Short mmCIF file of C-alpha atoms and ligand atoms in Angstrom, two decimals:
data_model
loop_
_atom_site.label_atom_id
_atom_site.label_comp_id
_atom_site.label_asym_id
_atom_site.label_seq_id
_atom_site.Cartn_x
_atom_site.Cartn_y
_atom_site.Cartn_z
CA MET A 3 78.18 98.98 68.67
CA ALA A 4 76.08 97.88 71.50
CA ALA A 5 74.46 101.22 72.05
CA THR A 6 73.28 101.35 68.44
CA ILE A 7 71.56 97.99 68.39
CA ALA A 8 70.32 97.75 71.87
CA GLY A 9 67.27 99.83 71.59
CA ALA A 10 65.15 99.17 74.77
CA THR A 11 67.50 96.48 76.03
CA PRO A 12 69.78 97.60 78.93
CA ALA A 13 73.48 97.45 78.64
CA VAL A 14 74.90 95.17 81.26
CA ASP A 15 78.52 95.28 82.60
CA PHE A 16 80.38 92.13 81.55
CA GLN A 17 82.26 92.12 84.97
CA ASP A 18 78.79 91.59 86.66
CA ILE A 19 78.12 88.29 84.80
CA ARG A 20 79.60 85.00 86.18
CA LEU A 21 79.68 82.53 83.40
CA GLU A 22 79.12 78.89 84.42
CA GLU A 23 78.83 75.71 82.28
CA LYS A 24 77.93 75.58 78.51
CA VAL A 25 74.20 74.50 78.19
CA GLY A 26 73.73 74.62 74.45
CA HIS A 27 74.02 76.47 71.23
CA GLY A 28 71.49 78.40 69.13
CA SER A 29 71.41 79.06 65.54
CA TYR A 30 74.47 81.25 66.15
CA GLY A 31 76.57 81.35 69.16
CA VAL A 32 77.18 79.29 72.46
CA VAL A 33 74.79 79.47 75.50
CA TYR A 34 76.00 79.39 79.06
CA LYS A 35 74.42 79.09 82.35
CA ALA A 36 75.45 82.19 84.34
CA THR A 37 74.70 84.30 87.39
CA TRP A 38 73.76 87.95 87.09
CA ARG A 39 72.51 90.02 89.94
CA ASN A 40 71.93 86.85 92.15
CA GLN A 41 69.84 85.07 89.69
CA LEU A 42 70.53 82.33 87.22
CA VAL A 43 70.40 83.51 83.53
CA ALA A 44 71.33 82.20 80.18
CA VAL A 45 74.16 84.07 78.29
CA LYS A 46 74.45 83.62 74.60
CA GLU A 47 77.80 84.48 73.34
CA PHE A 48 78.44 85.69 69.87
CA GLY A 49 82.21 85.55 69.13
CA ALA A 50 84.02 88.12 66.90
CA SER A 51 83.29 86.12 63.82
CA ALA A 52 79.60 85.81 64.34
CA GLU A 53 77.46 87.53 61.80
CA GLN A 54 76.64 90.99 62.94
CA LYS A 55 73.38 90.61 61.30
CA ALA A 56 72.35 87.61 63.35
CA ILE A 57 72.97 89.37 66.63
CA GLU A 58 71.12 92.53 65.46
CA THR A 59 68.18 90.30 64.35
CA GLU A 60 67.97 88.58 67.69
CA VAL A 61 68.29 91.74 69.87
CA LYS A 62 65.95 93.77 67.79
CA GLN A 63 63.25 91.22 67.79
CA LEU A 64 63.65 89.81 71.21
CA SER A 65 63.75 93.37 72.83
CA ARG A 66 60.20 93.86 71.45
CA VAL A 67 58.61 90.68 72.75
CA LYS A 68 57.15 90.05 76.20
CA HIS A 69 55.15 86.93 76.69
CA VAL A 70 55.15 84.02 79.32
CA ASN A 71 55.85 81.51 76.54
CA ILE A 72 58.86 83.35 75.10
CA ILE A 73 62.29 83.56 76.70
CA ALA A 74 62.81 87.15 77.89
CA LEU A 75 65.83 89.16 77.04
CA TYR A 76 67.26 91.03 80.07
CA GLY A 77 70.33 92.77 78.71
CA LEU A 78 73.15 93.03 76.39
CA SER A 79 76.86 93.06 77.14
CA SER A 80 80.13 93.21 75.26
CA TYR A 81 83.54 92.13 76.25
CA GLN A 82 86.77 92.13 73.95
CA GLN A 83 85.44 90.95 70.58
CA SER A 84 82.34 89.19 71.77
CA THR A 85 78.72 90.18 72.24
CA TYR A 86 76.63 88.66 74.92
CA LEU A 87 72.75 88.46 75.27
CA ILE A 88 71.51 88.00 78.84
CA MET A 89 68.32 85.98 78.95
CA GLU A 90 65.75 84.26 81.14
CA TYR A 91 67.19 80.91 82.14
CA ALA A 92 64.97 77.69 81.61
CA GLU A 93 66.13 75.11 84.13
CA GLY A 94 64.32 72.38 82.30
CA GLY A 95 66.43 72.28 79.25
CA SER A 96 64.92 71.80 75.79
CA LEU A 97 61.76 69.91 75.00
CA HIS A 98 63.98 67.84 72.46
CA ASN A 99 66.04 66.59 75.36
CA PHE A 100 62.93 65.90 77.60
CA LEU A 101 61.39 63.78 74.76
CA HIS A 102 64.47 62.06 73.35
CA GLY A 103 67.13 62.39 76.02
CA LYS A 104 68.83 59.52 78.00
CA VAL A 105 66.38 59.70 80.89
CA GLN A 106 62.78 59.42 79.70
CA PRO A 107 60.23 60.81 82.09
CA ALA A 108 56.69 59.68 81.44
CA TYR A 109 54.18 62.24 80.38
CA SER A 110 50.40 62.25 79.59
CA LEU A 111 48.46 63.20 76.51
CA ALA A 112 47.18 66.16 78.50
CA HIS A 113 50.74 67.17 79.18
CA ALA A 114 51.71 66.93 75.51
CA MET A 115 48.66 68.92 74.50
CA SER A 116 49.65 71.58 76.97
CA TRP A 117 53.11 71.98 75.57
CA ALA A 118 51.77 72.33 71.95
CA LEU A 119 49.19 74.93 73.23
CA GLN A 120 51.90 76.85 75.11
CA CYS A 121 54.00 76.84 71.98
CA ALA A 122 50.91 77.93 69.84
CA GLU A 123 50.24 80.85 72.33
CA GLY A 124 53.85 82.13 72.04
CA VAL A 125 53.67 81.98 68.24
CA ALA A 126 50.20 83.50 68.02
CA TYR A 127 51.65 86.46 70.07
CA LEU A 128 54.50 86.84 67.59
CA HIS A 129 52.16 86.73 64.66
CA ALA A 130 49.94 89.42 66.22
CA MET A 131 52.87 91.97 66.65
CA SER A 132 52.44 95.22 64.92
CA PRO A 133 52.93 96.67 62.49
CA LYS A 134 54.02 93.37 61.15
CA PRO A 135 53.77 89.78 62.25
CA LEU A 136 57.06 88.26 63.43
CA ILE A 137 57.91 84.92 61.94
CA HIS A 138 60.03 82.67 64.12
CA ARG A 139 60.94 80.37 61.27
CA ASP A 140 62.83 77.80 63.17
CA LEU A 141 60.35 76.23 65.51
CA LYS A 142 61.41 72.76 66.75
CA PRO A 143 61.79 71.06 70.09
CA LEU A 144 65.44 72.07 70.37
CA ASN A 145 64.13 75.67 70.45
CA LEU A 146 61.53 75.04 72.97
CA LEU A 147 62.67 75.26 76.54
CA LEU A 148 61.13 73.97 79.81
CA THR A 149 60.67 75.48 83.21
CA ASN A 150 58.67 74.67 86.29
CA LYS A 151 59.44 70.87 86.31
CA GLY A 152 58.58 70.68 82.56
CA ARG A 153 55.20 72.19 83.03
CA HIS A 154 55.87 75.57 81.27
CA LEU A 155 57.30 75.97 77.80
CA LYS A 156 59.19 78.97 76.47
CA ILE A 157 60.23 79.60 72.85
CA CYS A 158 63.78 80.50 72.46
CA ASP A 159 66.42 81.28 69.55
CA PHE A 160 65.38 84.36 67.89
CA GLY A 161 68.41 84.39 65.50
CA THR A 162 66.14 83.29 62.66
CA VAL A 163 63.17 85.62 63.41
CA ALA A 164 62.08 87.87 60.59
CA ASP A 165 59.31 90.50 59.89
CA LYS A 166 59.49 89.73 56.20
CA SER A 167 60.23 86.87 53.84
CA SER A 168 64.02 86.54 53.40
CA LEU A 169 66.08 83.62 52.58
CA MET A 170 66.79 81.31 55.32
CA THR A 171 70.54 80.56 55.27
CA ASN A 172 71.19 79.01 58.79
CA ASN A 173 68.59 76.38 58.76
CA ARG A 174 70.88 73.25 58.88
CA GLY A 175 69.31 70.55 60.98
CA SER A 176 65.71 71.96 60.88
CA ALA A 177 64.57 70.55 57.58
CA ALA A 178 62.08 68.03 59.24
CA TRP A 179 60.07 70.98 60.80
CA MET A 180 60.47 73.36 57.64
CA ALA A 181 57.41 74.23 55.51
CA PRO A 182 58.18 73.45 51.80
CA GLU A 183 57.86 77.04 50.68
CA VAL A 184 60.75 78.00 52.97
CA PHE A 185 63.41 75.68 51.56
CA GLU A 186 61.94 76.02 48.05
CA GLY A 187 62.92 79.63 48.22
CA SER A 188 59.49 80.84 47.52
CA LYS A 189 57.83 83.89 49.20
CA TYR A 190 56.60 82.82 52.69
CA THR A 191 54.54 84.19 55.41
CA GLU A 192 53.84 83.43 59.10
CA LYS A 193 52.14 80.26 57.81
CA CYS A 194 55.50 78.56 57.75
CA ASP A 195 55.30 78.54 61.63
CA ILE A 196 51.99 76.70 61.43
CA PHE A 197 53.56 74.02 59.49
CA SER A 198 56.49 73.68 62.00
CA TRP A 199 53.98 73.69 64.90
CA ALA A 200 52.08 70.64 63.35
CA ILE A 201 55.38 68.73 63.12
CA VAL A 202 56.13 69.75 66.85
CA LEU A 203 52.61 68.45 67.83
CA TRP A 204 53.23 65.07 66.02
CA GLU A 205 56.52 64.87 67.92
CA VAL A 206 55.17 65.37 71.30
CA LEU A 207 52.22 62.86 70.62
CA SER A 208 54.48 60.20 69.10
CA ARG A 209 57.80 60.85 71.13
CA LYS A 210 59.56 60.18 67.87
CA GLN A 211 61.78 62.36 65.91
CA PRO A 212 60.30 63.37 62.48
CA PHE A 213 62.18 61.71 59.54
CA LYS A 214 64.79 60.35 61.95
CA GLU A 215 65.67 57.60 59.76
CA ILE A 216 66.77 59.97 56.89
CA ASP A 217 70.05 61.46 57.59
CA ASN A 218 70.35 63.56 54.63
CA THR A 219 68.76 67.10 54.82
CA TYR A 220 68.12 67.19 51.06
CA SER A 221 66.34 63.84 51.23
CA ILE A 222 64.06 65.14 53.91
CA MET A 223 63.32 68.38 51.88
CA TRP A 224 62.61 66.25 48.92
CA LYS A 225 60.06 64.06 50.78
CA ILE A 226 58.33 67.07 52.15
CA HIS A 227 58.28 68.79 48.82
CA LYS A 228 56.65 65.57 47.41
CA GLY A 229 53.98 65.84 50.15
CA GLU A 230 55.35 63.21 52.40
CA ARG A 231 54.51 63.84 56.16
CA PRO A 232 55.34 61.98 59.32
CA PRO A 233 53.01 58.94 59.59
CA LEU A 234 49.56 59.43 61.30
CA LEU A 235 49.41 57.99 64.75
CA HIS A 236 47.28 55.15 65.97
CA ASN A 237 44.72 56.01 68.66
CA CYS A 238 45.23 59.80 67.89
CA PRO A 239 41.85 61.60 68.59
CA LYS A 240 40.32 62.66 65.36
CA ARG A 241 40.04 66.41 66.25
CA ILE A 242 43.77 66.48 67.06
CA GLU A 243 44.63 64.60 63.83
CA ASP A 244 42.34 66.95 61.86
CA LEU A 245 44.06 69.96 63.31
CA MET A 246 47.60 68.56 62.66
CA THR A 247 46.86 67.73 59.01
CA ALA A 248 45.28 70.91 58.33
CA CYS A 249 48.47 72.67 59.81
CA TRP A 250 50.92 70.82 57.59
CA LYS A 251 49.06 71.23 54.22
CA THR A 252 51.30 72.07 51.28
CA THR A 253 49.48 75.25 50.44
CA PRO A 254 50.27 77.91 53.04
CA GLU A 255 46.99 79.68 52.54
CA GLU A 256 45.13 76.49 53.46
CA ARG A 257 46.67 76.18 56.91
CA PRO A 258 44.75 77.85 59.71
CA SER A 259 46.05 80.84 61.71
CA MET A 260 47.76 80.46 64.97
CA THR A 261 44.96 82.15 66.78
CA TYR A 262 42.54 79.45 65.32
CA VAL A 263 45.08 76.80 66.49
CA VAL A 264 44.96 78.12 70.13
CA LYS A 265 41.13 78.21 70.01
CA VAL A 266 40.83 74.61 68.89
CA MET A 267 43.68 73.38 71.12
CA ASN A 268 41.78 74.98 74.16
CA GLU A 269 38.67 73.26 73.30
CA ILE A 270 40.29 69.88 72.86
CA ILE A 271 42.39 70.24 76.08
CA LYS A 272 39.14 70.99 78.01
CA ASP A 273 38.05 67.46 77.35
CA TYR A 274 41.40 65.95 78.60
CA SER A 275 41.82 67.56 81.97
N1 ADE B 303 69.74 76.92 76.08
C1 ADE B 303 69.46 77.86 75.17
N2 ADE B 303 68.88 78.93 75.72
C2 ADE B 303 68.67 78.64 77.02
C3 ADE B 303 68.03 79.25 78.10
N3 ADE B 303 67.46 80.46 78.00
N4 ADE B 303 67.98 78.54 79.33
C4 ADE B 303 68.48 77.49 79.45
N5 ADE B 303 69.08 76.70 78.46
C5 ADE B 303 69.26 77.34 77.28
#
């Protein structure tokens, strides 16, 4: 099986991987910290029951991408009934944990803007892939990992990436970041990532979890469907607020492209550094 889906991804001998502790789980599968060839790596395990399609999606898409703001895929391994993806390790954990974890390190507005920009750069790269843009579809701080003492941000979890509009079936827990057209089952494009990015921007600026007070996925979807968005922030510079609200517009065509977001973010950041 491995050989047929690996494509450009090297096959790795499972005996060469030393699994250490569990560090998380993606849309499918458990993630371990591990050592491989004297380096720390992240290993994502898909058990025998994992949907074959999810594994294939993640490997096929991730093997094509190479960008500083996207977690790299090093290799693919299989052992007994399981498949393992060997990936770049991000020692800083998730942005979600940084923002909302037990220990709360301070960070500046410039730092928050840098995370949002790095996320936008990774996504802009995905959207520029040929022949078709890749859509991440599940951008949220749990899927944004930090390295280099929290300075660098890398997008992970490509189990939901698609190069076409298809129904999202494994989106539990992501409603607060999801564009309305995605959960409405309408045709959608890469513009759904722009919407999610705007919610991530709101989250790093506010250090709050969007719609946290609502514990029901469907109630969150209903609010977003009705046009409700996270509350505007006090003291938020107007240019940032304008960009954020343009990106979470209900009509996908009215949201700017990620290339435009990167350009504007660069202009704004210049004034904060
Ligand atoms: N959790 C999920 N993916 C990870 C990675 N690549 N590095 C560290 N922790 C992770």
